[in-house]
Structure formats: structure tokens, C-alpha cells
Amino acid sequence: MLTFDEYQQRVLASARPLPAERRPVAEVANLLGLVTAEPVHSSVSLPGFTNSAMDGYAVWSADLRGATPDTPVVLPVAGDIPAGDTRSLELAPGSCWRIMTGAPLPTGADAVVQVELTDGGLEEVRLREAVPAGTALRHRGEDVQPGDEVLPAGTRLQPRHVPVLLSSGVGEISVFPRPRVAIVSTGDELVAPGEPAGHGQVVDSNGPMLGALARECGFDVAAVCRSGDSPEALLATVQELTGAADLIVTSGGVSAGAFEPVKLAFTGSDDFEFVQVAMQPGKPQGFGTVSGTPVFALPGNPVSSLVSFLLLVAPAARVLAGRDPEVPTVEAAVAEHWTSPPGRQQFARVVFDEDGRMVRPIGGQGSHVLGGLAGSQALAIVPAGTTEVAVGETLRVIPLDGLA
């Protein structure tokens, strides 16, 4: 039996980023969540022109020597310069322009007097304070120069990156695409969601759950489908999906029973292995490739499928997407005692106390218990050597919200 860490590292060692693609920056909404494969360098200066940092008056600073509230300097106003003004304007000594925030500075001006230091005049203005050259200006290129790196390789694009990306003058960037994940639920007992389940039948909740997990983790879903207990039909389904998916996930059919279609379909293949992993839930696992496409064979109990996806499939898919595979955790203290199976690393469903610093178990920890799964907020990681989880003990915890 492999430890959880051994199996996770084995899976991750086989994952490689997908080939990078060139994408247009103008379609920035479709880039969010993707990872840059190369650094992004600006082709322009930012700001692109020297402009006013405030609403006020563009002046020659030398004209304001000696200005005070009691002895203001009075200057004629040559006109208004609003933001977006594309005229090439000049400032004659002994005069000023009324200027708005972001508007281009007229040639000759070397400072802006904010409107609060004036009487706000339109034809002439009383300026009540002397200001040094450079006051309230944003100089051309003071933020970014042409050729400057504005986003390093490995940046996962978020809304905060949009302004510099769109302003940098580049037409397209190189990014890793979102992995396309295909989901296959197995079992003759499955019926489609929305259909009544007869005696001996169950609704296929794994397929929609795993598809929802894939989307929440930031991946594309290529397909969510079902296959019966025929290993031939399953193999044909998986082979067909290799052309549309970068990663395939099956659920069910990997245990030690007599009718395990996934095992029957892939046992004996040099490109596939089935193992026992010292984890709860999720002990039986399978992993391999079909036509070069990674395939994860997860156990069929819903809790086992969910935990296996979060801890094994999602980290590997993040590698395909050029992302960090690490599963984020926080620390929390135990508020209520529970037990853990000997020799297996447990991922216990828990809820946080109101302050978010303590956790307690919710429902039974069996892999078939759906009520406790629905109410859970996190997975508490219990080391394999621990059988009694004591009150006050500190554990690493995987929050189930914000998985992307």
C-alpha cells in the first residue's frame, strides 16, 4: 500500500504543462485565470504622456514665487484642458490653463496648482500658494518604460492585471490553456439526474459533482457522461474522449469486487496501474494514460470521488494549466474528539466554529455519507499515525470554498 504522499507525488511527476498558446489581449475576459507562459513586456511608456494628477491649473512654477493666501498671484486663464484632450497646447509665461485630472500637460508648464489652493476663476484665477516644479504631475514613462517586464512568466491572470495588460501596447500574449476535463461515471445501476431511481438503482450524482468541481477549480469540462459495467464499452468511451479532453476522470469500478469495469478495461495495460493508497476516504485508485491522455480512475462512493478529485486530479490539472499544484491549507484547532483509522491518512469532513479557528467533525466519516458531505466546510488532514484526534490538537485543514 502506498502512502498518500507517495501516490500524489507519483501522479504529479507524470504531469506536464500543456503547450502554450498565443491569445489576443483584446479578449481579456477569456484570459482571466490562465497562466502566462512567457514574460509580458510593455511596448509603450506608461503614462504615455505627462499629465495632471489633480484638477487645478497648469502653470510655470516661477510665476508663483511669493504667492500666499494674503498676497495671491493673479494669472489669466488661457482656457480649459479636459481629460482626453488631444490638442498640442502651449503655456505662455504669465498665464495658466485650467486642467483636469489625467489631461495632458501643455508644453512649457512644469507644475499644477490644485483647485483647492485657488479661487477657481475661469477668466483669471487667484493662486494662493507657490508650488515647486513637478507638483501634481505624472511624468511620461515614470511608471513603465518600453521593454519593461510588466507581468512575469507564471502569472495567473486576475482582474488586477487587466489595466497594465491592456495598457502595455501588446497585441497578444502566450498562455497555458485551461485543461479540458472529461468525466465518465460507471455502473449499470446509474440513472440520469432527474429520472426516478428504481429498486437497485441510484442517481448519477458523481458525474455532475465532478464536473462542477472541475469548473470551480478553473478547468474546462469537455464532457460528463455515463458508461455501464461493460469494460469494452467503457474503453471505447474513454478512447473517444481522448480527442476532446486533456485529462479524463472515471468514477467507480476500481474496487476488489467481481464486476469492476474500469479494472477489467485497463488491467494488464503497461500504461495503467491500480493501487491501494493509505488514505480515508479514497483507498482504491487507478491512474494511467490512454492514447497519451492522463486518466484518473477514482472510487465510486461520492465522498471518495470528491476527495480524490481535490487531492489528486486537481493538482495534476493545475500542472497542465501551468499553475502551482499545491493544495492550499490553513491551520485550525480541534474542538471535538474523533477517531481515525490506523495506518491511513484521514481527510475528515469538518465545519469551522464561528471564529474560523477551530473545527469539529460533521456526520459520519464513511465514504457513502452524503448529508455530512453537504454540510462540511473543510477537510481536516489527520496523519496516518494518529487514531485519536484530541481536543486542542492543531491540524492542517483544506477549506472547501474558493477552490479556484
Short mmCIF file of C-alpha atoms in Angstrom, two decimals:
data_model
loop_
_atom_site.label_atom_id
_atom_site.label_comp_id
_atom_site.label_asym_id
_atom_site.label_seq_id
_atom_site.Cartn_x
_atom_site.Cartn_y
_atom_site.Cartn_z
CA MET A 1 0.00 0.00 0.00
CA LEU A 2 1.33 3.43 -0.95
CA THR A 3 1.22 6.38 1.39
CA PHE A 4 -0.88 9.28 0.21
CA ASP A 5 2.19 11.48 -0.31
CA GLU A 6 3.93 8.75 -2.34
CA TYR A 7 0.96 8.31 -4.65
CA GLN A 8 0.32 12.03 -5.04
CA GLN A 9 3.95 12.64 -5.98
CA ARG A 10 3.87 9.74 -8.43
CA VAL A 11 0.85 11.25 -10.15
CA LEU A 12 2.27 14.77 -10.20
CA ALA A 13 5.60 13.55 -11.59
CA SER A 14 3.79 12.41 -14.74
CA ALA A 15 2.04 15.77 -15.32
CA ARG A 16 3.45 18.36 -17.73
CA PRO A 17 2.10 21.78 -18.75
CA LEU A 18 0.04 21.82 -21.91
CA PRO A 19 1.57 23.52 -24.96
CA ALA A 20 1.30 27.29 -24.67
CA GLU A 21 -0.98 29.24 -26.98
CA ARG A 22 -0.96 32.81 -28.29
CA ARG A 23 -4.12 34.65 -27.27
CA PRO A 24 -5.27 38.20 -28.18
CA VAL A 25 -5.16 40.66 -25.32
CA ALA A 26 -8.37 42.28 -26.57
CA GLU A 27 -10.24 39.15 -25.40
CA VAL A 28 -9.04 39.72 -21.85
CA ALA A 29 -12.18 38.27 -20.25
CA ASN A 30 -11.22 34.88 -21.69
CA LEU A 31 -7.67 35.19 -20.33
CA LEU A 32 -8.62 35.52 -16.67
CA GLY A 33 -7.45 32.50 -14.71
CA LEU A 34 -4.88 31.49 -17.32
CA VAL A 35 -1.14 31.46 -16.60
CA THR A 36 1.41 33.39 -18.66
CA ALA A 37 3.91 31.08 -20.35
CA GLU A 38 6.33 33.93 -21.12
CA PRO A 39 7.02 37.33 -19.56
CA VAL A 40 4.94 40.23 -20.87
CA HIS A 41 6.97 43.31 -21.81
CA SER A 42 5.45 46.71 -22.46
CA SER A 43 5.90 48.22 -25.90
CA VAL A 44 4.94 51.72 -24.72
CA SER A 45 5.62 54.20 -21.93
CA LEU A 46 3.15 54.43 -19.05
CA PRO A 47 1.87 57.06 -18.67
CA GLY A 48 2.09 57.72 -22.39
CA PHE A 49 2.25 61.49 -21.84
CA THR A 50 2.90 63.83 -18.94
CA ASN A 51 -0.46 64.64 -17.37
CA SER A 52 -2.08 66.29 -14.40
CA ALA A 53 -2.51 64.34 -11.18
CA MET A 54 -5.21 66.75 -9.95
CA ASP A 55 -7.92 69.14 -11.04
CA GLY A 56 -6.34 72.59 -10.99
CA TYR A 57 -4.25 74.99 -13.08
CA ALA A 58 -1.19 74.23 -15.20
CA VAL A 59 1.46 76.90 -14.53
CA TRP A 60 5.05 77.98 -14.82
CA SER A 61 6.14 77.46 -11.22
CA ALA A 62 8.38 80.53 -11.48
CA ASP A 63 5.26 82.68 -11.94
CA LEU A 64 4.06 81.78 -8.45
CA ARG A 65 7.02 82.99 -6.41
CA GLY A 66 5.81 84.77 -3.31
CA ALA A 67 2.18 83.64 -3.62
CA THR A 68 0.37 83.40 -0.26
CA PRO A 69 -3.26 83.43 0.85
CA ASP A 70 -2.87 87.11 1.69
CA THR A 71 -0.93 88.01 -1.46
CA PRO A 72 -2.14 85.66 -4.20
CA VAL A 73 -0.72 85.69 -7.71
CA VAL A 74 -3.36 86.54 -10.30
CA LEU A 75 -2.98 84.96 -13.75
CA PRO A 76 -5.19 84.97 -16.85
CA VAL A 77 -6.70 81.59 -17.78
CA ALA A 78 -5.91 80.63 -21.38
CA GLY A 79 -8.66 78.02 -21.47
CA ASP A 80 -9.65 74.54 -20.32
CA ILE A 81 -7.86 71.24 -20.89
CA PRO A 82 -10.21 68.33 -20.14
CA ALA A 83 -9.10 64.71 -19.84
CA GLY A 84 -8.94 63.19 -23.30
CA ASP A 85 -7.94 66.48 -24.97
CA THR A 86 -5.74 65.62 -27.96
CA ARG A 87 -4.67 69.17 -28.87
CA SER A 88 -1.00 70.15 -28.72
CA LEU A 89 -1.15 73.18 -26.43
CA GLU A 90 1.46 75.60 -25.12
CA LEU A 91 1.59 77.70 -21.97
CA ALA A 92 2.88 81.24 -22.27
CA PRO A 93 4.72 82.62 -19.23
CA GLY A 94 2.48 84.77 -17.08
CA SER A 95 -0.66 82.75 -17.83
CA CYS A 96 -2.16 79.38 -16.94
CA TRP A 97 -4.54 76.69 -18.23
CA ARG A 98 -7.38 75.23 -16.18
CA ILE A 99 -6.69 71.47 -16.32
CA MET A 100 -8.48 68.31 -15.23
CA THR A 101 -7.07 65.13 -13.72
CA GLY A 102 -5.46 62.97 -16.41
CA ALA A 103 -5.38 65.72 -19.03
CA PRO A 104 -2.11 66.23 -20.97
CA LEU A 105 0.14 68.99 -19.68
CA PRO A 106 0.66 71.88 -22.10
CA THR A 107 4.20 72.47 -23.34
CA GLY A 108 6.01 74.89 -21.04
CA ALA A 109 4.06 74.11 -17.88
CA ASP A 110 6.07 72.49 -15.10
CA ALA A 111 3.53 72.22 -12.28
CA VAL A 112 -0.17 72.03 -11.44
CA VAL A 113 -1.77 74.04 -8.64
CA GLN A 114 -4.69 72.09 -7.24
CA VAL A 115 -8.01 73.92 -7.46
CA GLU A 116 -8.38 74.00 -3.65
CA LEU A 117 -5.44 76.45 -3.50
CA THR A 118 -7.20 78.90 -5.83
CA ASP A 119 -10.46 80.82 -6.11
CA GLY A 120 -11.46 78.62 -9.09
CA GLY A 121 -11.58 81.50 -11.52
CA LEU A 122 -12.49 80.92 -15.19
CA GLU A 123 -11.07 84.01 -16.93
CA GLU A 124 -8.46 84.84 -14.33
CA VAL A 125 -7.53 82.94 -11.20
CA ARG A 126 -6.07 83.86 -7.84
CA LEU A 127 -3.36 81.34 -6.90
CA ARG A 128 -2.76 81.38 -3.16
CA GLU A 129 0.32 79.20 -2.82
CA ALA A 130 3.68 78.87 -4.54
CA VAL A 131 4.45 75.31 -5.71
CA PRO A 132 7.75 73.81 -6.85
CA ALA A 133 8.29 72.44 -10.34
CA GLY A 134 6.93 68.89 -10.69
CA THR A 135 3.98 69.41 -8.33
CA ALA A 136 0.91 67.24 -9.14
CA LEU A 137 2.38 65.83 -12.34
CA ARG A 138 2.51 62.29 -13.69
CA HIS A 139 5.53 62.21 -15.95
CA ARG A 140 5.64 60.22 -19.20
CA GLY A 141 7.13 56.77 -18.55
CA GLU A 142 7.51 57.24 -14.79
CA ASP A 143 5.58 54.01 -14.20
CA VAL A 144 6.68 51.80 -17.12
CA GLN A 145 9.26 52.23 -19.87
CA PRO A 146 9.17 50.42 -23.24
CA GLY A 147 10.70 46.97 -22.78
CA ASP A 148 9.94 46.79 -19.06
CA GLU A 149 8.55 43.47 -17.82
CA VAL A 150 5.03 44.14 -16.61
CA LEU A 151 3.99 40.53 -15.91
CA PRO A 152 6.45 37.69 -15.26
CA ALA A 153 6.02 34.21 -16.66
CA GLY A 154 3.90 32.11 -14.35
CA THR A 155 1.42 34.89 -13.54
CA ARG A 156 -2.13 33.62 -13.14
CA LEU A 157 -4.13 36.43 -14.67
CA GLN A 158 -6.54 38.16 -12.30
CA PRO A 159 -8.63 41.34 -12.64
CA ARG A 160 -5.83 43.40 -11.05
CA HIS A 161 -3.58 42.52 -14.01
CA VAL A 162 -6.03 43.79 -16.62
CA PRO A 163 -5.10 47.52 -16.59
CA VAL A 164 -1.38 47.06 -17.22
CA LEU A 165 -2.02 44.24 -19.70
CA LEU A 166 -4.37 46.34 -21.81
CA SER A 167 -2.24 49.48 -21.48
CA SER A 168 1.10 47.89 -22.34
CA GLY A 169 0.59 48.00 -26.10
CA VAL A 170 0.97 44.25 -26.73
CA GLY A 171 -1.47 42.59 -29.10
CA GLU A 172 -1.24 39.04 -27.81
CA ILE A 173 0.42 37.01 -25.08
CA SER A 174 1.50 33.41 -24.57
CA VAL A 175 -0.56 31.47 -22.01
CA PHE A 176 -1.19 27.90 -20.95
CA PRO A 177 -4.74 26.87 -21.89
CA ARG A 178 -7.29 25.60 -19.40
CA PRO A 179 -7.19 21.81 -19.24
CA ARG A 180 -10.26 20.14 -20.73
CA VAL A 181 -11.54 17.57 -18.26
CA ALA A 182 -13.91 14.75 -19.25
CA ILE A 183 -15.92 12.85 -16.63
CA VAL A 184 -17.19 9.28 -17.01
CA SER A 185 -19.42 7.68 -14.36
CA THR A 186 -19.55 3.87 -14.49
CA GLY A 187 -22.19 1.40 -13.41
CA ASP A 188 -25.34 -0.27 -14.78
CA GLU A 189 -27.17 0.95 -11.68
CA LEU A 190 -26.88 4.62 -12.63
CA VAL A 191 -29.80 6.67 -13.88
CA ALA A 192 -29.62 10.20 -15.25
CA PRO A 193 -30.26 13.14 -12.91
CA GLY A 194 -33.97 13.98 -12.91
CA GLU A 195 -35.05 10.40 -13.58
CA PRO A 196 -36.63 8.32 -10.80
CA ALA A 197 -34.33 5.67 -9.32
CA GLY A 198 -35.93 2.24 -9.19
CA HIS A 199 -35.07 -0.66 -6.91
CA GLY A 200 -31.30 -1.24 -7.03
CA GLN A 201 -30.67 1.97 -8.96
CA VAL A 202 -29.01 5.24 -7.93
CA VAL A 203 -28.94 8.68 -9.49
CA ASP A 204 -25.61 9.55 -11.08
CA SER A 205 -24.50 12.33 -8.77
CA ASN A 206 -20.76 11.73 -9.26
CA GLY A 207 -20.65 12.93 -12.85
CA PRO A 208 -22.32 16.30 -12.21
CA MET A 209 -20.40 16.72 -8.94
CA LEU A 210 -17.02 16.11 -10.56
CA GLY A 211 -17.93 18.37 -13.47
CA ALA A 212 -18.89 21.11 -11.01
CA LEU A 213 -15.61 20.61 -9.13
CA ALA A 214 -13.63 20.88 -12.36
CA ARG A 215 -15.33 24.18 -13.21
CA GLU A 216 -14.86 25.54 -9.70
CA CYS A 217 -11.17 24.68 -9.84
CA GLY A 218 -10.79 26.69 -13.03
CA PHE A 219 -10.81 23.95 -15.69
CA ASP A 220 -13.00 23.44 -18.76
CA VAL A 221 -15.39 20.49 -18.85
CA ALA A 222 -15.22 18.62 -22.14
CA ALA A 223 -17.89 16.05 -21.31
CA VAL A 224 -19.89 14.49 -18.48
CA CYS A 225 -21.19 11.07 -19.48
CA ARG A 226 -22.04 7.59 -18.20
CA SER A 227 -20.91 4.09 -19.08
CA GLY A 228 -22.34 0.79 -17.92
CA ASP A 229 -20.45 -2.16 -16.47
CA SER A 230 -19.12 -3.36 -19.81
CA PRO A 231 -15.33 -2.93 -19.89
CA GLU A 232 -15.43 -2.84 -23.69
CA ALA A 233 -17.97 -0.02 -23.71
CA LEU A 234 -16.01 1.90 -21.10
CA LEU A 235 -12.75 1.55 -23.02
CA ALA A 236 -14.45 2.73 -26.20
CA THR A 237 -15.89 5.76 -24.36
CA VAL A 238 -12.52 6.70 -22.91
CA GLN A 239 -10.74 6.29 -26.22
CA GLU A 240 -13.30 8.50 -27.93
CA LEU A 241 -12.84 11.20 -25.28
CA THR A 242 -9.06 11.37 -25.74
CA GLY A 243 -9.58 13.56 -28.79
CA ALA A 244 -11.65 16.11 -26.87
CA ALA A 245 -10.04 16.11 -23.41
CA ASP A 246 -6.64 16.75 -21.87
CA LEU A 247 -7.50 14.70 -18.79
CA ILE A 248 -10.16 12.04 -18.19
CA VAL A 249 -11.71 11.07 -14.85
CA THR A 250 -13.73 7.91 -14.27
CA SER A 251 -15.61 7.12 -11.08
CA GLY A 252 -16.47 3.66 -9.84
CA GLY A 253 -15.30 0.23 -10.93
CA VAL A 254 -11.90 0.19 -9.18
CA SER A 255 -12.57 -1.86 -6.04
CA ALA A 256 -11.88 -5.55 -5.38
CA GLY A 257 -15.28 -6.87 -6.47
CA ALA A 258 -16.06 -9.24 -9.34
CA PHE A 259 -17.71 -6.60 -11.58
CA GLU A 260 -15.29 -3.69 -11.74
CA PRO A 261 -15.42 -2.39 -15.33
CA VAL A 262 -12.55 0.09 -15.05
CA LYS A 263 -10.22 -2.53 -13.64
CA LEU A 264 -11.32 -5.03 -16.26
CA ALA A 265 -10.82 -2.49 -19.03
CA PHE A 266 -7.28 -1.46 -18.09
CA THR A 267 -5.72 -4.27 -16.05
CA GLY A 268 -2.76 -5.66 -17.94
CA SER A 269 -2.01 -2.41 -19.71
CA ASP A 270 1.58 -1.22 -19.36
CA ASP A 271 0.22 2.34 -19.26
CA PHE A 272 -2.13 1.85 -16.32
CA GLU A 273 -1.85 0.81 -12.68
CA PHE A 274 -4.29 0.18 -9.86
CA VAL A 275 -3.06 0.70 -6.31
CA GLN A 276 -4.20 0.84 -2.71
CA VAL A 277 -3.47 4.19 -1.08
CA ALA A 278 -3.27 4.63 2.69
CA MET A 279 -5.95 7.32 2.78
CA GLN A 280 -9.52 7.62 4.01
CA PRO A 281 -11.66 8.05 2.03
CA GLY A 282 -10.29 7.00 -1.37
CA LYS A 283 -8.23 3.85 -0.77
CA PRO A 284 -8.61 2.22 -4.24
CA GLN A 285 -7.10 4.33 -7.02
CA GLY A 286 -6.12 3.89 -10.63
CA PHE A 287 -4.00 6.06 -12.91
CA GLY A 288 -2.56 5.76 -16.39
CA THR A 289 -2.76 7.03 -19.94
CA VAL A 290 -4.88 6.20 -22.95
CA SER A 291 -3.50 7.42 -26.27
CA GLY A 292 -1.27 9.73 -24.25
CA THR A 293 -4.14 11.31 -22.30
CA PRO A 294 -3.95 11.02 -18.47
CA VAL A 295 -6.81 9.01 -16.98
CA PHE A 296 -7.68 9.01 -13.27
CA ALA A 297 -9.80 6.08 -12.10
CA LEU A 298 -11.47 7.19 -8.86
CA PRO A 299 -13.57 5.14 -6.44
CA GLY A 300 -17.31 5.39 -6.87
CA ASN A 301 -18.51 6.50 -3.44
CA PRO A 302 -19.30 10.22 -3.76
CA VAL A 303 -17.16 11.34 -0.84
CA SER A 304 -14.22 9.25 -2.08
CA SER A 305 -14.63 10.72 -5.56
CA LEU A 306 -14.74 14.29 -4.26
CA VAL A 307 -11.71 13.92 -2.00
CA SER A 308 -9.73 12.09 -4.69
CA PHE A 309 -10.51 14.79 -7.24
CA LEU A 310 -9.46 17.62 -4.93
CA LEU A 311 -6.25 15.97 -3.75
CA LEU A 312 -5.08 14.08 -6.84
CA VAL A 313 -6.85 15.18 -10.03
CA ALA A 314 -7.00 18.92 -9.39
CA PRO A 315 -3.27 19.26 -8.51
CA ALA A 316 -2.32 17.38 -11.70
CA ALA A 317 -4.70 19.51 -13.78
CA ARG A 318 -3.17 22.64 -12.27
CA VAL A 319 0.23 21.46 -13.53
CA LEU A 320 -1.28 21.07 -17.01
CA ALA A 321 -2.50 24.66 -16.70
CA GLY A 322 0.95 25.92 -15.67
CA ARG A 323 -0.24 26.52 -12.11
CA ASP A 324 1.17 25.58 -8.71
CA PRO A 325 -0.18 22.11 -7.81
CA GLU A 326 -0.12 22.70 -4.07
CA VAL A 327 -3.42 22.25 -2.26
CA PRO A 328 -3.95 25.35 -0.04
CA THR A 329 -4.35 24.65 3.68
CA VAL A 330 -4.87 26.58 6.90
CA GLU A 331 -4.30 25.57 10.50
CA ALA A 332 -7.15 25.02 12.94
CA ALA A 333 -7.52 23.58 16.43
CA VAL A 334 -9.74 20.57 17.12
CA ALA A 335 -12.90 21.43 19.07
CA GLU A 336 -14.34 17.91 19.36
CA HIS A 337 -12.73 14.46 19.63
CA TRP A 338 -13.00 11.91 16.81
CA THR A 339 -11.23 8.73 15.72
CA SER A 340 -9.17 7.98 12.63
CA PRO A 341 -8.32 4.57 11.07
CA PRO A 342 -4.86 3.24 11.91
CA GLY A 343 -2.23 3.45 9.21
CA ARG A 344 -4.28 5.67 6.88
CA GLN A 345 -4.15 9.42 6.40
CA GLN A 346 -7.66 10.67 7.01
CA PHE A 347 -9.32 13.59 5.28
CA ALA A 348 -12.17 14.21 7.69
CA ARG A 349 -15.18 16.34 6.83
CA VAL A 350 -15.36 19.17 9.33
CA VAL A 351 -17.02 22.51 9.97
CA PHE A 352 -15.45 25.66 11.37
CA ASP A 353 -16.52 27.33 14.59
CA GLU A 354 -17.74 30.91 14.26
CA ASP A 355 -14.27 32.39 14.61
CA GLY A 356 -12.85 30.07 11.94
CA ARG A 357 -10.04 28.92 14.23
CA MET A 358 -11.46 25.59 15.39
CA VAL A 359 -13.03 22.64 13.59
CA ARG A 360 -15.30 19.79 14.58
CA PRO A 361 -16.40 16.71 12.61
CA ILE A 362 -19.74 16.67 10.84
CA GLY A 363 -21.74 13.47 10.28
CA GLY A 364 -20.20 10.04 9.88
CA GLN A 365 -16.89 9.76 8.06
CA GLY A 366 -17.99 6.86 5.84
CA SER A 367 -17.45 7.46 2.13
CA HIS A 368 -21.16 6.96 1.41
CA VAL A 369 -22.44 9.61 3.86
CA LEU A 370 -23.88 12.44 1.76
CA GLY A 371 -25.56 14.54 4.45
CA GLY A 372 -22.30 15.24 6.24
CA LEU A 373 -20.63 15.98 2.91
CA ALA A 374 -23.20 18.65 2.06
CA GLY A 375 -22.74 20.37 5.42
CA SER A 376 -18.95 20.21 5.50
CA GLN A 377 -16.78 23.29 5.08
CA ALA A 378 -13.32 21.75 5.01
CA LEU A 379 -11.23 18.57 5.08
CA ALA A 380 -9.06 18.11 8.17
CA ILE A 381 -5.85 16.20 7.45
CA VAL A 382 -5.20 13.57 10.14
CA PRO A 383 -1.73 11.94 9.91
CA ALA A 384 -1.60 8.20 9.32
CA GLY A 385 -0.11 7.57 12.75
CA THR A 386 -3.00 9.23 14.61
CA THR A 387 -6.00 7.18 15.69
CA GLU A 388 -7.44 9.53 18.32
CA VAL A 389 -7.88 13.18 17.33
CA ALA A 390 -7.65 15.09 20.59
CA VAL A 391 -9.39 18.33 21.53
CA GLY A 392 -6.95 21.22 21.25
CA GLU A 393 -4.72 19.46 18.71
CA THR A 394 -3.73 21.56 15.68
CA LEU A 395 -4.38 20.15 12.21
CA ARG A 396 -3.86 21.32 8.66
CA VAL A 397 -7.24 21.94 7.06
CA ILE A 398 -8.26 22.24 3.38
CA PRO A 399 -11.13 24.75 3.01
CA LEU A 400 -13.77 23.64 0.52
CA ASP A 401 -14.76 27.18 -0.51
CA GLY A 402 -12.80 29.17 -3.10
CA LEU A 403 -11.20 26.16 -4.76
CA ALA A 404 -10.22 28.08 -7.90
#
